[in-house]
Amino acid sequence: MEETYLLNVEGVKKKILHGGQGELPKLQDGSKITFHFQTLKDDFERTVIDDSREAGIPMEIIVGKMFKLEIWETLLRSMRAGEVAEFWCDAIHTGMYALVSRGMRRIAEGRDPLEGQKHRCGMGNMFDYHSTGYEDLDELQRTPQPLIFIMELFRVEEPWAYKRDTWAMSKEEKLAAVPVLHREGNRLVLRKEFGQAAEKYQEAVICLRNLQAKEKPWEDGWLKLESLVTPLVLNYCQCQLELGEYYEVLEHTTELLQKHKDNAKAYFKRAKAHAAVWNEREAREDFLRVAHLDPSMAAAVKKELKQLGERMRKKHVEDRKRYQGLFQPPRRP
């Protein structure tokens, strides 16, 4: 069935490719819509720009949360569960698509979608940076054009029927979620489920970082949030130490120490990570900083330095045995 419909929106045409079931869903603020989408250029080849199926994860948007591409909410309102439809949208509706796609691609790559942005609106960021980091999106940004969206609607969930993702929460909801996530992480640590605990700590940090992005650095609001971030990052790093992800620990502790130069616990965890990857000099320097900053940790530092010395001596002996035969002349038969 391929009938073309004109929605009551200028510059939009709809073609149903596969009919859905039931009535049109009644959307309200907070409803979650789950769907797959494909974005194509309106050219002869119908060039594919994005396809959520390639990432293997359906797209989700929350009604009323000011999703940057407002036309998508309008399109989805016209669909039934299970329906597949093709929408042609004029350039008046697609001008922000490059920025929206940039964020979705960064999330699929495991990166922060707000990485590198200043505290400004999306359009302001676009003019600040000139490039999205993706050549095809830069072209769309320079020359807005009509786009084709093929969407498959899976389900619509009422606000009370699902667990809210942290990015969809209000400021108050995020602040309330942080101590809950912190406690869940601690509970998982006691059960030695370090991977799951790390995820809880990381989710809490993301909540706080999103709130920090709206504050001026080093002012009272920012500092208050930073005081909540620091112990969560340290807990995350402890989990990574337990999991053997030492370079992950080096990265996060170093970033933390750039802002908090006197944090003895951060130096201690970084020292243990250095020791684990055989960076003897760096490990000793960090352990000695710990003892200087926090004399109560002197006994722990002494124990770690002793273990480090023993490990390094053992390694040197093994290295000599391994390489001593390399420089001896071969025996004659």
CSV table of C-alpha atoms in Angstrom, one decimal:
chain,number,residue,atom,x,y,z
A,1,MET,CA,0.0,0.0,0.0
A,2,GLU,CA,1.7,3.2,-1.1
A,3,GLU,CA,-0.7,6.1,-0.9
A,4,THR,CA,0.5,9.7,-0.7
A,5,TYR,CA,-1.0,11.9,2.0
A,6,LEU,CA,-0.6,15.6,2.7
A,7,LEU,CA,-0.3,16.2,6.4
A,8,ASN,CA,-1.6,19.5,7.8
A,9,VAL,CA,1.9,20.8,7.8
A,10,GLU,CA,3.5,22.9,5.0
A,11,GLY,CA,6.3,21.1,3.1
A,12,VAL,CA,5.5,17.6,4.3
A,13,LYS,CA,4.3,14.6,2.3
A,14,LYS,CA,3.6,11.1,3.6
A,15,LYS,CA,3.6,7.7,1.9
A,16,ILE,CA,2.5,4.6,3.9
A,17,LEU,CA,4.7,1.7,2.9
A,18,HIS,CA,3.3,-0.8,5.5
A,19,GLY,CA,0.1,-0.3,7.5
A,20,GLY,CA,0.1,-0.3,11.2
A,21,GLN,CA,-2.3,-1.5,13.8
A,22,GLY,CA,-4.8,0.0,16.2
A,23,GLU,CA,-5.6,3.7,16.7
A,24,LEU,CA,-3.3,6.6,16.5
A,25,PRO,CA,-1.4,6.8,19.8
A,26,LYS,CA,-2.3,9.6,22.1
A,27,LEU,CA,1.0,11.4,22.9
A,28,GLN,CA,1.5,13.6,25.9
A,29,ASP,CA,4.5,15.2,27.4
A,30,GLY,CA,6.9,12.6,28.7
A,31,SER,CA,5.7,9.8,26.4
A,32,LYS,CA,8.6,7.8,24.9
A,33,ILE,CA,8.5,6.9,21.2
A,34,THR,CA,10.7,4.1,19.9
A,35,PHE,CA,11.3,3.7,16.2
A,36,HIS,CA,13.9,3.0,13.5
A,37,PHE,CA,14.6,5.6,10.9
A,38,GLN,CA,16.5,6.0,7.7
A,39,THR,CA,17.5,9.4,6.3
A,40,LEU,CA,18.0,9.9,2.5
A,41,LYS,CA,18.8,12.8,0.2
A,42,ASP,CA,16.1,13.8,-2.3
A,43,ASP,CA,18.4,13.0,-5.2
A,44,PHE,CA,18.3,10.5,-8.1
A,45,GLU,CA,20.3,7.9,-6.1
A,46,ARG,CA,18.3,8.5,-2.9
A,47,THR,CA,21.7,8.7,-1.1
A,48,VAL,CA,21.5,7.3,2.5
A,49,ILE,CA,22.8,9.7,5.1
A,50,ASP,CA,21.9,7.8,8.3
A,51,ASP,CA,20.3,4.4,9.2
A,52,SER,CA,19.6,3.5,12.8
A,53,ARG,CA,19.6,-0.2,11.9
A,54,GLU,CA,23.3,0.0,11.2
A,55,ALA,CA,23.9,0.9,14.8
A,56,GLY,CA,21.5,-1.9,15.8
A,57,ILE,CA,19.7,0.3,18.3
A,58,PRO,CA,16.3,1.9,17.7
A,59,MET,CA,15.9,5.7,18.1
A,60,GLU,CA,14.0,7.0,21.2
A,61,ILE,CA,12.6,10.5,21.7
A,62,ILE,CA,10.6,11.9,24.6
A,63,VAL,CA,7.6,14.0,23.7
A,64,GLY,CA,7.9,17.6,24.9
A,65,LYS,CA,11.6,17.5,25.6
A,66,MET,CA,12.4,20.0,22.8
A,67,PHE,CA,14.1,17.5,20.5
A,68,LYS,CA,16.0,19.7,18.0
A,69,LEU,CA,14.3,18.2,14.9
A,70,GLU,CA,10.8,19.2,15.9
A,71,ILE,CA,9.3,17.8,12.6
A,72,TRP,CA,10.0,14.2,13.7
A,73,GLU,CA,7.5,14.5,16.6
A,74,THR,CA,4.9,15.7,14.0
A,75,LEU,CA,5.7,12.8,11.7
A,76,LEU,CA,5.5,10.2,14.4
A,77,ARG,CA,2.2,11.5,15.7
A,78,SER,CA,0.7,10.5,12.3
A,79,MET,CA,1.8,6.8,12.6
A,80,ARG,CA,0.3,3.7,14.2
A,81,ALA,CA,2.3,0.9,15.9
A,82,GLY,CA,4.0,-1.3,13.4
A,83,GLU,CA,3.6,1.2,10.6
A,84,VAL,CA,6.3,2.0,8.1
A,85,ALA,CA,6.1,5.3,6.3
A,86,GLU,CA,8.1,7.5,4.1
A,87,PHE,CA,8.1,11.3,4.6
A,88,TRP,CA,9.3,14.0,2.3
A,89,CYS,CA,10.2,17.1,4.2
A,90,ASP,CA,11.1,20.4,2.6
A,91,ALA,CA,14.2,22.3,3.7
A,92,ILE,CA,12.2,24.6,6.1
A,93,HIS,CA,12.0,21.5,8.4
A,94,THR,CA,15.5,20.0,7.9
A,95,GLY,CA,17.9,22.8,8.7
A,96,MET,CA,18.9,21.4,12.0
A,97,TYR,CA,19.4,17.8,10.8
A,98,ALA,CA,23.2,18.1,10.5
A,99,LEU,CA,23.5,18.9,14.2
A,100,VAL,CA,21.0,16.2,15.3
A,101,SER,CA,22.8,13.6,13.2
A,102,ARG,CA,26.1,14.7,14.6
A,103,GLY,CA,24.9,14.0,18.1
A,104,MET,CA,23.4,10.7,17.2
A,105,ARG,CA,26.6,9.6,15.5
A,106,ARG,CA,28.7,10.6,18.5
A,107,ILE,CA,26.5,8.5,20.8
A,108,ALA,CA,26.8,5.5,18.4
A,109,GLU,CA,30.6,5.9,18.6
A,110,GLY,CA,30.5,6.0,22.4
A,111,ARG,CA,31.4,9.7,22.6
A,112,ASP,CA,29.8,12.6,24.4
A,113,PRO,CA,27.3,14.2,22.0
A,114,LEU,CA,28.1,17.6,23.6
A,115,GLU,CA,31.9,17.2,23.4
A,116,GLY,CA,33.6,20.5,22.6
A,117,GLN,CA,30.4,22.6,22.7
A,118,LYS,CA,30.2,25.9,24.5
A,119,HIS,CA,27.2,26.8,26.6
A,120,ARG,CA,25.2,28.1,23.7
A,121,CYS,CA,22.3,27.2,21.6
A,122,GLY,CA,22.8,24.6,18.8
A,123,MET,CA,22.8,27.3,16.1
A,124,GLY,CA,25.4,29.3,18.0
A,125,ASN,CA,27.6,26.2,18.2
A,126,MET,CA,27.2,25.6,14.5
A,127,PHE,CA,28.6,29.1,13.7
A,128,ASP,CA,31.3,28.7,16.3
A,129,TYR,CA,32.7,25.5,14.9
A,130,HIS,CA,31.8,25.6,11.3
A,131,SER,CA,32.3,21.9,11.0
A,132,THR,CA,30.3,18.9,12.4
A,133,GLY,CA,33.3,16.6,12.0
A,134,TYR,CA,31.5,14.7,9.2
A,135,GLU,CA,32.0,15.7,5.6
A,136,ASP,CA,28.5,14.8,4.5
A,137,LEU,CA,26.8,16.6,7.4
A,138,ASP,CA,29.0,19.7,6.6
A,139,GLU,CA,27.4,19.7,3.2
A,140,LEU,CA,23.9,19.6,4.6
A,141,GLN,CA,24.8,22.4,7.0
A,142,ARG,CA,26.1,24.7,4.2
A,143,THR,CA,23.2,24.0,1.9
A,144,PRO,CA,19.9,22.9,3.7
A,145,GLN,CA,17.8,20.8,1.4
A,146,PRO,CA,14.8,18.5,1.4
A,147,LEU,CA,15.2,15.2,3.0
A,148,ILE,CA,13.4,11.9,3.0
A,149,PHE,CA,12.8,10.0,6.3
A,150,ILE,CA,11.7,6.4,6.3
A,151,MET,CA,10.3,5.5,9.8
A,152,GLU,CA,9.1,2.3,11.4
A,153,LEU,CA,7.2,3.0,14.7
A,154,PHE,CA,7.6,0.2,17.3
A,155,ARG,CA,5.8,1.5,20.4
A,156,VAL,CA,4.7,4.5,22.4
A,157,GLU,CA,5.1,4.3,26.2
A,158,GLU,CA,3.3,6.5,28.7
A,159,PRO,CA,5.5,8.6,31.0
A,160,TRP,CA,4.9,6.3,34.0
A,161,ALA,CA,5.4,3.0,32.1
A,162,TYR,CA,9.2,3.1,31.6
A,163,LYS,CA,12.4,3.9,33.4
A,164,ARG,CA,13.5,7.4,32.4
A,165,ASP,CA,16.9,7.7,30.8
A,166,THR,CA,19.1,10.3,32.5
A,167,TRP,CA,19.4,12.5,29.4
A,168,ALA,CA,15.6,12.9,29.4
A,169,MET,CA,15.3,14.0,33.0
A,170,SER,CA,14.7,17.5,34.4
A,171,LYS,CA,17.3,19.1,36.6
A,172,GLU,CA,15.5,18.1,39.7
A,173,GLU,CA,15.1,14.5,38.5
A,174,LYS,CA,18.8,14.3,37.7
A,175,LEU,CA,19.8,15.5,41.1
A,176,ALA,CA,17.5,13.0,42.7
A,177,ALA,CA,18.9,10.2,40.6
A,178,VAL,CA,22.5,10.8,41.5
A,179,PRO,CA,22.4,9.5,45.1
A,180,VAL,CA,20.3,6.5,44.0
A,181,LEU,CA,22.9,5.6,41.3
A,182,HIS,CA,25.7,6.1,43.9
A,183,ARG,CA,24.1,3.7,46.3
A,184,GLU,CA,23.4,1.1,43.6
A,185,GLY,CA,27.0,1.3,42.5
A,186,ASN,CA,28.2,0.8,46.1
A,187,ARG,CA,25.9,-2.2,46.5
A,188,LEU,CA,27.3,-3.8,43.3
A,189,VAL,CA,30.8,-3.2,44.5
A,190,LEU,CA,30.1,-5.2,47.7
A,191,ARG,CA,28.9,-8.0,45.5
A,192,LYS,CA,32.2,-7.6,43.4
A,193,GLU,CA,30.2,-6.8,40.3
A,194,PHE,CA,32.6,-4.1,39.3
A,195,GLY,CA,31.5,-3.8,35.7
A,196,GLN,CA,27.9,-3.0,36.6
A,197,ALA,CA,29.0,-0.8,39.4
A,198,ALA,CA,31.2,1.3,37.1
A,199,GLU,CA,28.2,1.8,34.8
A,200,LYS,CA,26.1,3.2,37.7
A,201,TYR,CA,28.9,5.6,38.7
A,202,GLN,CA,29.4,6.7,35.1
A,203,GLU,CA,25.6,7.3,34.7
A,204,ALA,CA,25.6,9.5,37.8
A,205,VAL,CA,28.7,11.4,36.5
A,206,ILE,CA,26.9,12.1,33.2
A,207,CYS,CA,23.9,13.5,35.1
A,208,LEU,CA,26.1,15.9,37.0
A,209,ARG,CA,28.2,16.9,33.9
A,210,ASN,CA,25.0,17.7,32.0
A,211,LEU,CA,24.0,20.0,34.8
A,212,GLN,CA,27.5,21.5,35.1
A,213,ALA,CA,27.4,22.5,31.4
A,214,LYS,CA,24.7,25.0,32.3
A,215,GLU,CA,26.8,26.6,35.1
A,216,LYS,CA,29.8,29.0,34.9
A,217,PRO,CA,33.0,27.1,35.7
A,218,TRP,CA,34.4,27.6,39.2
A,219,GLU,CA,31.4,29.5,40.4
A,220,ASP,CA,29.3,28.3,43.4
A,221,GLY,CA,26.8,26.2,41.4
A,222,TRP,CA,29.6,24.5,39.3
A,223,LEU,CA,31.7,23.8,42.4
A,224,LYS,CA,28.8,22.3,44.3
A,225,LEU,CA,28.2,19.8,41.4
A,226,GLU,CA,32.0,19.2,41.1
A,227,SER,CA,32.1,18.1,44.7
A,228,LEU,CA,29.5,15.4,43.9
A,229,VAL,CA,31.4,14.4,40.7
A,230,THR,CA,34.8,13.8,42.3
A,231,PRO,CA,33.9,10.8,44.6
A,232,LEU,CA,31.9,9.2,41.8
A,233,VAL,CA,34.9,9.4,39.4
A,234,LEU,CA,37.2,7.9,42.1
A,235,ASN,CA,34.7,5.0,42.7
A,236,TYR,CA,34.6,4.5,38.9
A,237,CYS,CA,38.4,4.4,38.8
A,238,GLN,CA,38.5,1.8,41.6
A,239,CYS,CA,36.2,-0.4,39.6
A,240,GLN,CA,38.4,-0.1,36.6
A,241,LEU,CA,41.4,-1.0,38.7
A,242,GLU,CA,39.6,-4.2,39.7
A,243,LEU,CA,38.8,-4.9,36.1
A,244,GLY,CA,42.3,-4.4,34.9
A,245,GLU,CA,41.5,-1.3,32.8
A,246,TYR,CA,44.6,0.5,33.9
A,247,TYR,CA,44.9,3.0,31.1
A,248,GLU,CA,41.3,4.0,31.7
A,249,VAL,CA,42.3,4.8,35.3
A,250,LEU,CA,45.3,6.8,34.1
A,251,GLU,CA,43.1,8.9,31.8
A,252,HIS,CA,40.4,9.7,34.3
A,253,THR,CA,42.6,10.3,37.3
A,254,THR,CA,44.9,12.6,35.3
A,255,GLU,CA,41.9,14.6,34.1
A,256,LEU,CA,40.7,14.8,37.7
A,257,LEU,CA,44.1,16.0,39.0
A,258,GLN,CA,44.2,18.8,36.4
A,259,LYS,CA,41.4,20.4,38.3
A,260,HIS,CA,42.1,19.1,41.9
A,261,LYS,CA,45.9,19.0,42.3
A,262,ASP,CA,45.7,18.0,46.0
A,263,ASN,CA,43.5,15.0,45.8
A,264,ALA,CA,45.5,12.3,47.5
A,265,LYS,CA,43.0,9.5,46.5
A,266,ALA,CA,43.3,10.3,42.9
A,267,TYR,CA,47.1,10.2,43.1
A,268,PHE,CA,46.9,6.9,44.9
A,269,LYS,CA,44.7,5.3,42.2
A,270,ARG,CA,46.8,6.7,39.5
A,271,ALA,CA,50.0,5.4,41.2
A,272,LYS,CA,48.5,1.9,41.3
A,273,ALA,CA,47.6,2.1,37.6
A,274,HIS,CA,51.2,3.2,36.8
A,275,ALA,CA,52.6,0.3,38.8
A,276,ALA,CA,50.4,-2.2,37.0
A,277,VAL,CA,51.7,-1.1,33.6
A,278,TRP,CA,55.3,-1.0,34.8
A,279,ASN,CA,55.7,2.8,34.9
A,280,GLU,CA,58.0,2.6,38.0
A,281,ARG,CA,59.1,6.2,38.1
A,282,GLU,CA,55.6,7.7,37.7
A,283,ALA,CA,54.2,5.2,40.2
A,284,ARG,CA,56.8,6.2,42.9
A,285,GLU,CA,56.3,9.9,42.3
A,286,ASP,CA,52.5,9.6,42.8
A,287,PHE,CA,52.9,7.4,45.9
A,288,LEU,CA,55.2,9.9,47.5
A,289,ARG,CA,52.8,12.7,46.7
A,290,VAL,CA,50.1,10.7,48.5
A,291,ALA,CA,52.2,10.4,51.6
A,292,HIS,CA,53.0,14.1,51.5
A,293,LEU,CA,49.3,15.2,51.0
A,294,ASP,CA,47.8,12.7,53.5
A,295,PRO,CA,50.0,11.4,56.2
A,296,SER,CA,47.3,9.0,57.3
A,297,MET,CA,47.9,7.1,54.1
A,298,ALA,CA,51.6,6.7,54.8
A,299,ALA,CA,51.3,3.1,55.9
A,300,ALA,CA,49.4,2.1,52.7
A,301,VAL,CA,52.0,3.9,50.6
A,302,LYS,CA,54.9,2.1,52.3
A,303,LYS,CA,53.2,-1.2,51.6
A,304,GLU,CA,52.6,-0.3,47.9
A,305,LEU,CA,56.2,0.9,47.4
A,306,LYS,CA,57.5,-2.4,48.9
A,307,GLN,CA,55.3,-4.4,46.6
A,308,LEU,CA,56.3,-2.3,43.7
A,309,GLY,CA,60.0,-2.8,44.4
A,310,GLU,CA,59.6,-6.5,44.7
A,311,ARG,CA,57.7,-6.7,41.4
A,312,MET,CA,60.2,-4.6,39.6
A,313,ARG,CA,63.2,-6.7,40.9
A,314,LYS,CA,61.4,-9.9,39.8
A,315,LYS,CA,60.8,-8.4,36.4
A,316,HIS,CA,64.4,-7.3,36.0
A,317,VAL,CA,65.6,-10.9,36.9
A,318,GLU,CA,63.1,-12.4,34.4
A,319,ASP,CA,64.2,-9.9,31.7
A,320,ARG,CA,67.9,-10.7,32.2
A,321,LYS,CA,67.2,-14.4,31.9
A,322,ARG,CA,65.1,-13.8,28.8
A,323,TYR,CA,67.7,-11.7,27.0
A,324,GLN,CA,71.0,-13.1,28.2
A,325,GLY,CA,71.2,-15.6,25.4
A,326,LEU,CA,70.7,-13.1,22.7
A,327,PHE,CA,74.2,-11.7,22.9
A,328,GLN,CA,76.2,-15.0,23.3
A,329,PRO,CA,77.8,-16.6,20.2
A,330,PRO,CA,76.2,-19.8,19.1
A,331,ARG,CA,78.0,-23.0,20.2
A,332,ARG,CA,79.9,-25.0,17.5
A,333,PRO,CA,78.7,-28.6,17.1
